[in-house]
Coordinates of C-alpha atoms and ligand atoms in Angstrom, one line a residue:
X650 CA -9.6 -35.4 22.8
X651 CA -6.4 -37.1 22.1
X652 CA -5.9 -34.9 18.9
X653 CA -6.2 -32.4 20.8
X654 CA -3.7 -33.1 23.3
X655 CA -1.5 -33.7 20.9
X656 CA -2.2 -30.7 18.8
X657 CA -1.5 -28.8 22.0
X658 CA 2.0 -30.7 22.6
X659 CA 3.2 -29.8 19.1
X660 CA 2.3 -25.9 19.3
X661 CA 4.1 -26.3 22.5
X662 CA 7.3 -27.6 21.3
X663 CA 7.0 -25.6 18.0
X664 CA 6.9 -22.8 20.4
X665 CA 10.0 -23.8 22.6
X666 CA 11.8 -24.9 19.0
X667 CA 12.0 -21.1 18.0
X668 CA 12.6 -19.7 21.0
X669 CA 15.8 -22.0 21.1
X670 CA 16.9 -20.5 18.1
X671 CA 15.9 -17.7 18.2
X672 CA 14.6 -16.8 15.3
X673 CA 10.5 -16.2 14.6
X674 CA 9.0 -16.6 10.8
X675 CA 5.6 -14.7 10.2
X676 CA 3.3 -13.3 7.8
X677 CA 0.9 -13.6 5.0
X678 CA 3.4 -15.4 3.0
X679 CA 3.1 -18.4 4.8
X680 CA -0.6 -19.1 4.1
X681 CA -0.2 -18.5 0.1
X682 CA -3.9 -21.0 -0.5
X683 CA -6.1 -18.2 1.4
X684 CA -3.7 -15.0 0.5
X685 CA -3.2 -14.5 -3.1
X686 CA -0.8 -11.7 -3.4
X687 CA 1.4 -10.6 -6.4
X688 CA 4.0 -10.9 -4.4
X689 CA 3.3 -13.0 -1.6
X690 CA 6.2 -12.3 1.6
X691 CA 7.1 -12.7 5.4
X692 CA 9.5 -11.6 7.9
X693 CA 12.4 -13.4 9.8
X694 CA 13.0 -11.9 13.0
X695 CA 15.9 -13.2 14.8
X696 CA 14.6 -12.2 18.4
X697 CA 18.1 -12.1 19.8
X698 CA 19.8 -9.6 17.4
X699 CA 18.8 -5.6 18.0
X700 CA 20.5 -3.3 15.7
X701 CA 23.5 -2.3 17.4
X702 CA 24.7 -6.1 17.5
X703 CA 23.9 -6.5 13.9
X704 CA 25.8 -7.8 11.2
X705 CA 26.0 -8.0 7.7
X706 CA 27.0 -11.6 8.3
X707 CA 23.8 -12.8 9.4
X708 CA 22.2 -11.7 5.7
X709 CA 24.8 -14.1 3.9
X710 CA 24.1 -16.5 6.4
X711 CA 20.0 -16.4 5.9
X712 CA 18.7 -18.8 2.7
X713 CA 15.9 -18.9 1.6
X714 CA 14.7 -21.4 -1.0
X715 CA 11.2 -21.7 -2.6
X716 CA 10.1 -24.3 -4.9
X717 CA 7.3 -26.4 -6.4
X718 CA 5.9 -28.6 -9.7
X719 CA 4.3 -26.9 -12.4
X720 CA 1.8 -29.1 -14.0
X721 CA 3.8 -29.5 -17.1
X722 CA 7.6 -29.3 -15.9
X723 CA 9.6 -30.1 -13.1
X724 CA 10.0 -26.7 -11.9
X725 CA 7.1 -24.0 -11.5
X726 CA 8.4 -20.7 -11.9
X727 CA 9.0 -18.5 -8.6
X728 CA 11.1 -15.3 -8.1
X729 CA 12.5 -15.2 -4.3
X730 CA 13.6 -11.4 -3.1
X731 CA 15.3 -10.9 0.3
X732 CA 14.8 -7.6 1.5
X733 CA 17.3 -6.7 4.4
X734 CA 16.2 -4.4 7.3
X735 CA 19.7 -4.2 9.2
X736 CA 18.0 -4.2 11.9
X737 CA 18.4 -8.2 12.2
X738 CA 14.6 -8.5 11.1
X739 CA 14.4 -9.7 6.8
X740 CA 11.6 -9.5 4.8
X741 CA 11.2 -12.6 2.2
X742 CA 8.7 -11.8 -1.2
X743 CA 8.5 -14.6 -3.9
X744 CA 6.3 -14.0 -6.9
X745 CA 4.6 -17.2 -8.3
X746 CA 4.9 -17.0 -12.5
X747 CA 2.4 -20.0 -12.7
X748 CA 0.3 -22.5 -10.7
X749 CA 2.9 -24.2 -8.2
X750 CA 1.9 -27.7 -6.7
X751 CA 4.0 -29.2 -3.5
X752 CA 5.5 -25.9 -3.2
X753 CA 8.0 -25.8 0.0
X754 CA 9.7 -22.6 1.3
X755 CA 12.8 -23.4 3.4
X756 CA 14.4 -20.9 5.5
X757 CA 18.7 -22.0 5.8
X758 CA 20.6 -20.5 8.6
X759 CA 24.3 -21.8 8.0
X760 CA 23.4 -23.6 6.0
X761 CA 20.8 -25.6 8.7
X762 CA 17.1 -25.3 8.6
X763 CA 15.5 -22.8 11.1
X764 CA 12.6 -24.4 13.5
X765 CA 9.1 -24.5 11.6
X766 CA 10.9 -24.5 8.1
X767 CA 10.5 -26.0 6.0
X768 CA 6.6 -24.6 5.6
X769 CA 5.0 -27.1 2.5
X770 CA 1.3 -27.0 0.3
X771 CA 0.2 -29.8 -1.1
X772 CA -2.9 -28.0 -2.7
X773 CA -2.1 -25.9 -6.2
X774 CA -0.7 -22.4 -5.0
X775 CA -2.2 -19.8 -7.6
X776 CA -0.2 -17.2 -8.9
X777 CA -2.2 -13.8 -8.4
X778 CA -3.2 -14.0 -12.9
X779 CA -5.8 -16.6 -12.1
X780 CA -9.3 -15.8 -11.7
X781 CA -10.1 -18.2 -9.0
X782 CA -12.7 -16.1 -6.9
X783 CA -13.9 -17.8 -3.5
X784 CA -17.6 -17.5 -2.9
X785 CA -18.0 -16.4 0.0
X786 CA -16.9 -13.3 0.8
X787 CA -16.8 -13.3 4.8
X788 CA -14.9 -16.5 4.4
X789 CA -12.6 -14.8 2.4
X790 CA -12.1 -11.8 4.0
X791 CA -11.5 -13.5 7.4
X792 CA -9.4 -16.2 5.7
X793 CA -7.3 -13.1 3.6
X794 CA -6.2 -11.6 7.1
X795 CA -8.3 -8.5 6.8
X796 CA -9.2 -8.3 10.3
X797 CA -8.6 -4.7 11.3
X798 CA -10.7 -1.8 12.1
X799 CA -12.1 0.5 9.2
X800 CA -13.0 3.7 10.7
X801 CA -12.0 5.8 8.0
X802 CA -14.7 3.7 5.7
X803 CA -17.4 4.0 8.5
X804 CA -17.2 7.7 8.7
X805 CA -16.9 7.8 4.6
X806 CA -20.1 5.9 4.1
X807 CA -22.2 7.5 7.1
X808 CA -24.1 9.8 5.2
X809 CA -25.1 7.4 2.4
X810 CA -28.1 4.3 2.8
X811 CA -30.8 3.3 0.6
X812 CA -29.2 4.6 -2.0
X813 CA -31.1 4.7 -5.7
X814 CA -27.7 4.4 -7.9
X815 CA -29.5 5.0 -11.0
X816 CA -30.4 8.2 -9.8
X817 CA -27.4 9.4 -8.0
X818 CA -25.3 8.6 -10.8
X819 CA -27.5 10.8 -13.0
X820 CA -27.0 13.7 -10.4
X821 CA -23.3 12.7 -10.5
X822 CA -22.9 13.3 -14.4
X823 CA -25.2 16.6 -14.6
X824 CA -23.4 18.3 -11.9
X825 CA -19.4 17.2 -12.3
X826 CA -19.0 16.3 -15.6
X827 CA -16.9 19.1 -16.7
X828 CA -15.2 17.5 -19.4
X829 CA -11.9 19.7 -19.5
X830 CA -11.4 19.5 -16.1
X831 CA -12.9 16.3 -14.3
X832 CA -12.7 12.7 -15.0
X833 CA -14.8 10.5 -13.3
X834 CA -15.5 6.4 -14.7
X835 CA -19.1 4.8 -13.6
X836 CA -18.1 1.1 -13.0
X837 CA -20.6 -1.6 -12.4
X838 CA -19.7 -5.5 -11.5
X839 CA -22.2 -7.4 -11.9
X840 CA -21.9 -11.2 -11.3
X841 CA -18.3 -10.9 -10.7
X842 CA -18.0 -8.8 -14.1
X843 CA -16.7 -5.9 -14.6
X844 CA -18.0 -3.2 -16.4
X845 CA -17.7 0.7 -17.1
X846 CA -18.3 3.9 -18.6
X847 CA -16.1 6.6 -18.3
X848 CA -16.1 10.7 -18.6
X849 CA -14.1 13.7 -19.0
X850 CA -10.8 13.8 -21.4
X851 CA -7.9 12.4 -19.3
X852 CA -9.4 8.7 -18.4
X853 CA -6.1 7.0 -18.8
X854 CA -6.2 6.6 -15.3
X855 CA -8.8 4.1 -15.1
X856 CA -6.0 1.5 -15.5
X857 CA -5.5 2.4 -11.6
X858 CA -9.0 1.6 -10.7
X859 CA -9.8 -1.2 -13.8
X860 CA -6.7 -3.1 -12.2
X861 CA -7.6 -2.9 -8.5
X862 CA -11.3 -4.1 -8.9
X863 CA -9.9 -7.1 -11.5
X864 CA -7.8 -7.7 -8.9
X865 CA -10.1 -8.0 -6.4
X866 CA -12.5 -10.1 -8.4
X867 CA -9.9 -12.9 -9.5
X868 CA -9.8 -13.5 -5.5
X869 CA -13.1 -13.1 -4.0
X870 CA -17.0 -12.8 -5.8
X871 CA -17.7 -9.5 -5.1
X872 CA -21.2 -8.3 -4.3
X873 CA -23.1 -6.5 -7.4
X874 CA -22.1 -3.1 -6.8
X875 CA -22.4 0.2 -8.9
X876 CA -20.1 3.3 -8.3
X877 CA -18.4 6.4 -9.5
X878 CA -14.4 7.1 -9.5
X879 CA -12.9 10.1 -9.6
X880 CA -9.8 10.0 -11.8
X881 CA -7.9 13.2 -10.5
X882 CA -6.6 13.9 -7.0
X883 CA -9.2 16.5 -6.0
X884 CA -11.6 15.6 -4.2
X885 CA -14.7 16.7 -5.5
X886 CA -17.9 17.0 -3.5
X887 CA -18.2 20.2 -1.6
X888 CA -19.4 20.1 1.7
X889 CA -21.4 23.3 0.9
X890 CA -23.0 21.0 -2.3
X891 CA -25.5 18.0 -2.2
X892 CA -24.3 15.1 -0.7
X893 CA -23.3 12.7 -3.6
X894 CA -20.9 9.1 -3.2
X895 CA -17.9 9.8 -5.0
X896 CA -14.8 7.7 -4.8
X897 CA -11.3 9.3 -4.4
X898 CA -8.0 8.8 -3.8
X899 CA -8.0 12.1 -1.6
X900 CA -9.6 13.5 0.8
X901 CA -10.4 16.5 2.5
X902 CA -11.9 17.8 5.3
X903 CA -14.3 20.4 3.4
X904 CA -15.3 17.2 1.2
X905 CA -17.5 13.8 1.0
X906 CA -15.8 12.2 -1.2
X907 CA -15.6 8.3 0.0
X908 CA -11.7 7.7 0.2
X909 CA -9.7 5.1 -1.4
X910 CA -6.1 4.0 -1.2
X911 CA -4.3 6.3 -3.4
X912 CA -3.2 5.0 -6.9
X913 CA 0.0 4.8 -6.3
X914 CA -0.3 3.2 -2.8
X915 CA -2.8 0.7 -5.0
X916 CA -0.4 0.4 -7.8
X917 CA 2.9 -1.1 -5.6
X918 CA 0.7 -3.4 -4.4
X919 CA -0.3 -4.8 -7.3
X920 CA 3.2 -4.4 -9.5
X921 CA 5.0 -5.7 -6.2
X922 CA 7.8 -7.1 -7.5
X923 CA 7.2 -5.8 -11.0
X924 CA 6.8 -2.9 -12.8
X925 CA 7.2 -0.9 -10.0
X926 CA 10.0 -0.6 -7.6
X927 CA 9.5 1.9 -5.0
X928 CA 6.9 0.1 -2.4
X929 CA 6.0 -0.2 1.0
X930 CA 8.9 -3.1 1.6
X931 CA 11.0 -2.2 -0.8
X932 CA 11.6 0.9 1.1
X933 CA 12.5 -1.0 3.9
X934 CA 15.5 -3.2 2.4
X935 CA 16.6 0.3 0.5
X936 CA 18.1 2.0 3.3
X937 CA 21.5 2.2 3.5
X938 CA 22.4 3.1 6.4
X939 CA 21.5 2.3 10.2
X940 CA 20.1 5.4 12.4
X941 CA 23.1 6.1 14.5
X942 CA 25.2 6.6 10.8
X943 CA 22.8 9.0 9.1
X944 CA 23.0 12.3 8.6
X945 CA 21.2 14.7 10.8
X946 CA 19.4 17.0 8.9
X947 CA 15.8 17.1 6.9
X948 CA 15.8 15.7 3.2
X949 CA 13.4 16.8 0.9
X950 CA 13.1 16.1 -3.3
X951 CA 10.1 17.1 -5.9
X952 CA 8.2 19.4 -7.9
X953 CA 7.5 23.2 -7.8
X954 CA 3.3 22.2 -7.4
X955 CA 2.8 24.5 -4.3
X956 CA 4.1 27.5 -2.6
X957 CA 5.4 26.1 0.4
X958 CA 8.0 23.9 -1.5
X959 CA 9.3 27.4 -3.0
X960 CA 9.5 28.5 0.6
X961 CA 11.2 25.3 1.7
X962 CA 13.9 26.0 -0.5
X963 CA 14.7 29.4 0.7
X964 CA 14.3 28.1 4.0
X965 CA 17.0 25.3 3.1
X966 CA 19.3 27.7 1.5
X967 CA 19.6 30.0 4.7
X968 CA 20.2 26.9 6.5
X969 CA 22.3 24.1 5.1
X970 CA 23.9 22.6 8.4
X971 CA 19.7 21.6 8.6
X972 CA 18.7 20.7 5.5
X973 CA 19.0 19.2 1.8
X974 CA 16.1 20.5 0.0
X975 CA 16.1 20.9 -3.7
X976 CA 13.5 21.6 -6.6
X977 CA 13.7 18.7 -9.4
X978 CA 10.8 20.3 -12.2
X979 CA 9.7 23.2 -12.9
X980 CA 5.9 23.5 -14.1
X981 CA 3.7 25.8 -11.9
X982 CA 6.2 28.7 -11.4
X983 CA 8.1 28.4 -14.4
X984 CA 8.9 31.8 -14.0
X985 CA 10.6 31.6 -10.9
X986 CA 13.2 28.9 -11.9
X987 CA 16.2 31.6 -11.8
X988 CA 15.7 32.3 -8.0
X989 CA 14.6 28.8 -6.9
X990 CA 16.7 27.1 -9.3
X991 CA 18.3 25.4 -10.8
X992 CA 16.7 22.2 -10.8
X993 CA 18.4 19.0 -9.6
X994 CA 18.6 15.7 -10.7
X995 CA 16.2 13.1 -8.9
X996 CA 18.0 11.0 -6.3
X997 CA 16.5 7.7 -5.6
X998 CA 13.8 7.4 -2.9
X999 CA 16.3 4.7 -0.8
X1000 CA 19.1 7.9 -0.6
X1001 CA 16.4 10.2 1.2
X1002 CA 17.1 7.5 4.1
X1003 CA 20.6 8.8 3.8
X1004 CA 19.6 11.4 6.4
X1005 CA 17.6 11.3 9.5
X1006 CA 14.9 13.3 9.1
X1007 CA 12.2 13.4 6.0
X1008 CA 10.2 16.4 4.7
X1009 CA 6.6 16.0 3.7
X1010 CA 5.2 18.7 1.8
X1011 CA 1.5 18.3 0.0
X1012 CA 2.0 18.8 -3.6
X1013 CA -1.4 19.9 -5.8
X1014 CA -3.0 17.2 -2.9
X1015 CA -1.9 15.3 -0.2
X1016 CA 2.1 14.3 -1.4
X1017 CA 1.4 10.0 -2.0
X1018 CA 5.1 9.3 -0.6
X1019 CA 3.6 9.5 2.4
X1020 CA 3.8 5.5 3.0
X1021 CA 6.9 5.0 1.5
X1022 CA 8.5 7.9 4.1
X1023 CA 6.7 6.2 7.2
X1024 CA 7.9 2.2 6.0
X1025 CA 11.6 3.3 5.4
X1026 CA 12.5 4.5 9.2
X1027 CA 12.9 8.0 9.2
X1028 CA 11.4 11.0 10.9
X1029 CA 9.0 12.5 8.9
X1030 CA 8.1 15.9 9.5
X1031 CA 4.8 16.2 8.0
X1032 CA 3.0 19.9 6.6
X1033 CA -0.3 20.4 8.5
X1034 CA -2.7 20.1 5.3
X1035 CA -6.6 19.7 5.0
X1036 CA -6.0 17.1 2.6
X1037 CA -5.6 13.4 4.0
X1038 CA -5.0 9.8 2.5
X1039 CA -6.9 6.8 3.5
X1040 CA -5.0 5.8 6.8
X1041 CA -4.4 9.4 7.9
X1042 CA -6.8 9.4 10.8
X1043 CA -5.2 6.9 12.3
X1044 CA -1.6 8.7 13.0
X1045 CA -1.2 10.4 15.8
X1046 CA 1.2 13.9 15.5
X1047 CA 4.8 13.8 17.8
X1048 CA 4.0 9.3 18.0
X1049 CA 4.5 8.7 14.3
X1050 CA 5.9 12.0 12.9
X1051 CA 6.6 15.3 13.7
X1052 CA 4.2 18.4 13.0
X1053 CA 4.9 21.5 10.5
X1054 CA 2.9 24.4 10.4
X1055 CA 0.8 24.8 7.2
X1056 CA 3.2 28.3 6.2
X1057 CA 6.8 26.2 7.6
X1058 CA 7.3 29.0 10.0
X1059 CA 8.2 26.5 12.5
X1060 CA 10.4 23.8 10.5
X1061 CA 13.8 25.2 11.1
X1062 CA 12.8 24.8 14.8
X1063 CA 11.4 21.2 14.0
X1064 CA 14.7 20.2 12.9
X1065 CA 16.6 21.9 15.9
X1066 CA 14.1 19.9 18.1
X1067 CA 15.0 16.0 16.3
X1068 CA 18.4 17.2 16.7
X1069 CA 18.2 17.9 20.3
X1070 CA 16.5 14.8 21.2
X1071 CA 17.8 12.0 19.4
X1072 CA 16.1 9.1 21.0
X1073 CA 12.7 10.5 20.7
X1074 CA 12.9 11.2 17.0
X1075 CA 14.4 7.7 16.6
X1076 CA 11.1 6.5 18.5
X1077 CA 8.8 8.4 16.3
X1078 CA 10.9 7.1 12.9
X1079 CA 10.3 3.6 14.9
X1080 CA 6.5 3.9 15.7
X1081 CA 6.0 5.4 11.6
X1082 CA 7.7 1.9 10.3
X1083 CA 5.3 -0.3 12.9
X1084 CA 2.5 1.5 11.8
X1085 CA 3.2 1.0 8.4
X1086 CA 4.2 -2.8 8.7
X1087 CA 0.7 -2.5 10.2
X1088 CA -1.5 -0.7 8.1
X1089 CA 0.2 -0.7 4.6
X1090 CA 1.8 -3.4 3.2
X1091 CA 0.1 -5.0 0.2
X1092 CA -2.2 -6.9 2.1
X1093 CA -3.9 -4.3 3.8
X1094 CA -3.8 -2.6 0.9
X1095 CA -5.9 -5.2 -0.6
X1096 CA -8.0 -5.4 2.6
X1097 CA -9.0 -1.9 2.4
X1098 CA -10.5 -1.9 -0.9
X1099 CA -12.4 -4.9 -0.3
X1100 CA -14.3 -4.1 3.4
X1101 CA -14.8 -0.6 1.4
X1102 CA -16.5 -1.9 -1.4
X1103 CA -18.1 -4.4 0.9
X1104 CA -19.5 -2.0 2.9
X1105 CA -20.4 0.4 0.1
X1106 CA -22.5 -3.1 -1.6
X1107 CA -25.1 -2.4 1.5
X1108 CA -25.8 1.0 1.3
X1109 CA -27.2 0.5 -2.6
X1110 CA -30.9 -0.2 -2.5
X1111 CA -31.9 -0.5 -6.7
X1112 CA -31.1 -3.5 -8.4
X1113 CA -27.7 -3.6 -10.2
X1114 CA -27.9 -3.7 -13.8
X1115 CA -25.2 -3.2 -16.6
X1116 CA -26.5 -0.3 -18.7
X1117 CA -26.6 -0.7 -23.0
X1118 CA -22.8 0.7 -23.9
X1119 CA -21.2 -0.1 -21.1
X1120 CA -17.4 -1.6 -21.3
X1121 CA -17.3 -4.9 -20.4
X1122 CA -13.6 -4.8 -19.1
X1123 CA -12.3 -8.4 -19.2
X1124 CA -9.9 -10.4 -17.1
X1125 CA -6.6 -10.2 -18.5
X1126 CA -6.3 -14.0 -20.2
X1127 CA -4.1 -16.6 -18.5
X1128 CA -3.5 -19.6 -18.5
X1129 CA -5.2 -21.5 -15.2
X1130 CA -8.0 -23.6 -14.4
X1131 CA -8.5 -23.5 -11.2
X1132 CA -11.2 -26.1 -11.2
X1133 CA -9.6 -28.5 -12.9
X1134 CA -6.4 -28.5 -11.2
X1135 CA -8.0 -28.6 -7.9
X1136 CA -10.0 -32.1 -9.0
X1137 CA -6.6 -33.2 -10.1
X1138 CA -5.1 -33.0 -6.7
X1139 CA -8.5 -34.7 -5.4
X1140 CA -7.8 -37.4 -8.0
X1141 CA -4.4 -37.8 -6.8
X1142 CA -5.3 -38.3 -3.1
Ligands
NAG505 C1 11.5 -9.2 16.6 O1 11.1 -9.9 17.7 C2 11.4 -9.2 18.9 C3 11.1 -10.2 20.1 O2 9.8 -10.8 20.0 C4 10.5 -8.0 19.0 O3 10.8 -7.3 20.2 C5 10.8 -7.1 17.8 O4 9.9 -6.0 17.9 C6 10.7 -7.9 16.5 N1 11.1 -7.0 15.5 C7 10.4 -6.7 14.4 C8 11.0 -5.7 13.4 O5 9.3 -7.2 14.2
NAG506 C1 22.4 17.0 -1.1 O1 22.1 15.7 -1.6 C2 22.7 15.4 -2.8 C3 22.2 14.0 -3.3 O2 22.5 13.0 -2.3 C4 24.2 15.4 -2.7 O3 24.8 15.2 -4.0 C5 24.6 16.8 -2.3 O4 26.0 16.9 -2.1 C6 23.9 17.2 -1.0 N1 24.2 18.6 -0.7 C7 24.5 19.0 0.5 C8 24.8 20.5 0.6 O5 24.7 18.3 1.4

């Protein structure tokens, strides 16, 4: 009872602390023992600042400091990023390089620390390389955040239960492997393990999918589940055909194919901070420029893989006051360079934010910038298109972008309308970044994956069994024994 009292006098006056300074630190960053993350991060929101009063002051002002012991040196080995929103909101990543003990993150302003920092662990912070899996997976997934609704995956898996995968798997490889023109990997974990067999002639992509379920197997002990991925962006099960459970990365409304996060959503997640530069955060700290200072008119950058983009560039030629628009390959209508040429240099993703408004045009599938336009804080004028990514049913047209007609015919007008009414294409460029901090940052990313595969554990019905030739596909090695580094700590209480 007293404990209690007292708990509820500190979360008061933790409370009343940050309201007096005005600044609020959240996010999955802060609870690095339950949310293993390649890059783990949070946001500081300094409640009092909008963005007209901002100032590039307050970034030079903002520290941030992480550190811990490794087990063997003074120092473990973290990376700290500060990602600046101008908008007088940050966004803090730090990638661990090894197993951090004591590890405190303190968050300066002028020099002072803010109320609630500094946050510290006692317990061993893993770096996401260990293969510590939790047992249970409930725990996990409540414990990892992942508390959102799944629609998408309930309407994915309705028309599969009781499902024989031995037998559907069969079906699977008799009717779609076509080996010049599909690739498709049967994976199996069983007991945590990870195993596969893969067909067709282009399976390089299974570094995608091997990565994502490793991933998610260093975390949390999976269920013994069997499925098949497709390796290529078509979707491939026919409404018209037998219903079979294939795994995509698109979808599309004439198709059954169960849909995942795309590979290249998947991918930024897990190279955070890494290989890979263009992300859902990144984009945020890439823009230049605020709102009010961008240019008002509809940018747009790729490849010649549908007849629309050929069209957008006429469109943007007859009206350059409107647009900036250019081819940057030429592959499917090689023949058409001369008239639709030539083709430019790529610009980096952070100079589309440069102008106001963003084009979204699907490419052989649904375009995969999709995310990466919605996070950075534009207005994205979006194609009308059959084919959809994972989170797609959950945007609504004129809240968090702006509709185009399937043939353009009504873009020009689009772009006269964002024009005309500034403030409510700001809003929509506002709601596409709050969905996105949302609904697709790593984390959910994570999240999605896991309550899919979850979910797809009950609908299989035969026993789970590794098949003679399978790939076993290991964990990559590291150094970290989880174990033994926990009994350590217990030693040393
Ligand atoms: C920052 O906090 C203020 C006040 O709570 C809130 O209105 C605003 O939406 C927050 N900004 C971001 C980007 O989270
Ligand atoms: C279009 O954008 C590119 C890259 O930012 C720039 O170099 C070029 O001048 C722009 N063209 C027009 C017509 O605004």
């Amino acid at each position: 009872m007293v404990l209690k009292i007292l708990l509820i006098v500190l979360c008061v006056c933790v409370l009343s602390q940050s309201q007096k300074d005005g600044i609020v630190i959240t996010g999955p960053g802060l609870t690095p023992q339950s949310i293993v993350m390649p890059a783990r991060y949070f946001f500081i929101n300094f409640t009092s600042i909008n963005e007209q009063s901002y100032t590039p002051t307050l970034a030079k002002d903002l520290v941030v400091d992480i550190e811990g012991r490794s087990s063997s040196s003074k120092h473990c080995r973290v990376w700290v990023n500060k990602l600046d929103r101008k908008d007088g909101t940050f966004i803090v990543r730090y990638k661990l390089y090894e197993t951090c003990l004591h590890l405190s993150i303190h968050v300066y302003y002028k020099k002072k620390d803010v109320s609630g920092s500094p946050f510290t662990f006692k317990g061993p912070i893993y770096p996401d390389q260990c293969d510590c899996p939790k047992t249970d997976f409930k725990q996990w997934f409540a414990d990892y955040g992942c508390n959102q609704e799944y629609d998408q995956i309930q309407q994915d898996l309705k028309p599969f239960k009781d499902l024989d995968m031995k037998q559907q798997v069969k079906e699977i490889i008799k009717k779609y492997h076509h080996p010049e023109s599909t690739s498709f990997c049967h994976y199996i974990i069983k007991d945590n393990e990870l195993y596969r067999n893969c067909y067709g002639k282009h399976v390089g992509f299974n570094m995608f999918s091997d990565n994502i379920l490793l991933s998610l197997t260093r975390k949390v002990k999976l269920p013994n589940i069997e499925l098949i991925i497709n390796l290529g962006d078509w979707p491939l099960v026919h409404k018209h055909d037998d219903v079979l459970p294939i795994f995509s990365w698109c979808g599309n409304g004439d198709y059954f194919d169960i849909v995942m996060p795309t590979y290249d959503l998947t991918e930024s997640t897990l190279e955070n901070m890494g290989r890979v530069t263009l992300d859902t955060l990144s984009v945020q700290g890439g823009a230049e420029l605020a709102w009010s200072k961008r240019e008002p008119r509809a940018v747009w950058r790729g490849r010649d893989s549908r007849a629309e983009r050929l069209k957008l560039i006429d469109i943007a030629k007859a009206n350059p006051d409107l647009f900036n628009a250019s081819l940057t390959n030429f592959f499917f209508f090689r023949d058409k360079e001369q008239q639709y040429g030539p083709k430019q240099p790529h610009i980096s993703f952070f100079k589309f934010f440069d102008y106001k408004y963003q084009i979204n045009i699907d490419g052989t599938v649904a375009a995969y910038r999709m995310p990466y336009l919605l996070a950075g804080g534009g207005m994205v004028l979006k194609q009308d298109s059959p084919y959809y990514e994972h989170f797609y049913s959950q945007l609504t047209a004129w809240e968090h972008y702006v509709p185009i007609a399937r043939d353009l015919s009504d873009l020009v007008d689009r772009v006269k309308w964002a024009r005309d009414n500034d403030d409510k294409a700001q809003q929509i460029a506002i709601n596409a970044k709050n969905y996105a901090n949302q609904y697709l940052l790593p984390q959910h990313v994570i999240c999605y994956h896991a309550a899919l595969f979850w979910e797809w554990s009950k609908r299989i019905k035969s026993e789970v069994e590794v098949e003679e030739g399978m790939t076993h596909v290991p964990q990559p090695s590291f150094e970290c024994n989880c174990d033994s580094i926990e009994r350590k700590i217990r030693d040393d209480l």
